Each structure stands twice: as structure tokens, then as C-alpha cells.
């Protein structure tokens, strides 16, 4: 099992990750609000601005303060910018 740093000491399992999306679009904002209402939202931003939304196979939505491009690099095993969190 490979763990991915989603910022500020928070880790997720890469095996359970379905998608990494930007939080800017209206459908993603609706998805965040719906998951908040149904208590499946995990906020891992530590009070910072949300830069990436991670969709898990369990239906959970995780908010991260790390850029989606950096998250993709971390998922592929390359060295991402470790100063993001």
C-alpha cells in the first residue's frame, strides 16, 4: 500500500484514489457541498485555501491545500514540491 502526502502531515492510500480535480468548477463545488451535507467530506487543508479535491472509491471527498499537479507527481512516484505542506 502506497501512501500519498496530501499536505500538512495528512496521508491517503493511493490504491483508493479515483480522481484529483480542481475545486473551481460549479459541478465540483456542488459535489463538495453534497458531501459536506452527507458527512463524507474530509477537510485536510488545515485552514488553508482548497487547491485540490480528491475523490476516493469509498465515496469520501478530501480537500487538500496542495496543487493538483503536485498531487499527480506524488501519485506517479516522482518528487513533488515538498514545501506545499
Coordinates of C-alpha atoms in Angstrom, one line a residue:
X1 CA 0.0 0.0 0.0
X2 CA 1.4 3.3 -1.1
X3 CA 0.6 6.4 1.0
X4 CA 0.5 9.9 -0.6
X5 CA 1.1 13.1 1.4
X6 CA -1.9 15.4 0.8
X7 CA -0.4 18.2 2.8
X8 CA 0.4 19.1 6.4
X9 CA 1.1 15.6 7.6
X10 CA -2.1 14.0 6.2
X11 CA -1.8 10.9 4.1
X12 CA -4.1 8.8 1.9
X13 CA -3.9 5.4 0.3
X14 CA -3.1 5.7 -3.5
X15 CA -5.0 2.5 -4.1
X16 CA -8.3 4.1 -3.0
X17 CA -7.9 7.3 -5.0
X18 CA -10.1 7.7 -8.1
X19 CA -9.6 11.3 -9.2
X20 CA -7.8 14.6 -8.4
X21 CA -9.7 17.6 -9.6
X22 CA -9.6 21.4 -9.3
X23 CA -12.2 23.0 -7.0
X24 CA -13.0 25.8 -9.4
X25 CA -15.9 24.4 -11.4
X26 CA -19.5 24.5 -10.4
X27 CA -20.1 20.8 -10.5
X28 CA -17.1 20.2 -8.2
X29 CA -18.4 22.9 -5.8
X30 CA -21.8 21.1 -5.8
X31 CA -20.0 17.8 -5.1
X32 CA -18.2 19.3 -2.2
X33 CA -21.4 20.8 -0.7
X34 CA -23.3 17.5 -1.2
X35 CA -20.5 15.5 0.5
X36 CA -20.5 18.1 3.4
X37 CA -24.2 17.6 3.8
X38 CA -24.0 13.8 3.9
X39 CA -20.9 13.9 6.2
X40 CA -18.4 12.2 3.8
X41 CA -16.2 15.3 3.4
X42 CA -12.7 15.3 4.9
X43 CA -11.0 18.7 5.1
X44 CA -7.3 18.2 5.1
X45 CA -6.4 21.8 4.3
X46 CA -5.7 22.9 7.9
X47 CA -7.4 26.2 7.3
X48 CA -5.7 27.0 4.0
X49 CA -7.2 27.5 0.6
X50 CA -8.5 24.4 -1.1
X51 CA -6.4 23.7 -4.3
X52 CA -7.3 20.1 -5.0
X53 CA -10.3 17.8 -4.4
X54 CA -9.6 14.1 -4.1
X55 CA -12.4 11.6 -4.9
X56 CA -12.0 8.3 -3.1
X57 CA -13.5 4.9 -4.0
X58 CA -15.4 4.9 -0.7
X59 CA -17.4 8.0 -1.8
X60 CA -15.4 10.3 0.5
X61 CA -14.2 13.6 -0.8
X62 CA -10.9 15.0 0.5
X63 CA -10.0 18.7 0.3
X64 CA -6.3 19.4 0.0
X65 CA -4.2 22.6 0.0
X66 CA -1.7 21.0 -2.4
X67 CA -1.9 21.8 -6.2
X68 CA -3.4 19.0 -8.3
X69 CA -0.2 18.9 -10.5
X70 CA 1.9 18.3 -7.4
X71 CA -0.6 15.6 -6.2
X72 CA -0.3 13.9 -9.6
X73 CA 3.5 13.9 -9.4
X74 CA 3.3 12.4 -5.9
X75 CA 0.9 9.7 -7.2
X76 CA 3.2 8.7 -10.0
X77 CA 6.2 8.4 -7.6
X78 CA 8.2 11.4 -8.8
X79 CA 9.4 14.0 -6.4
X80 CA 6.8 16.7 -6.0
X81 CA 7.3 20.1 -4.3
X82 CA 7.6 19.1 -0.6
X83 CA 7.2 22.7 0.6
X84 CA 3.4 22.6 0.0
X85 CA 2.8 21.2 3.4

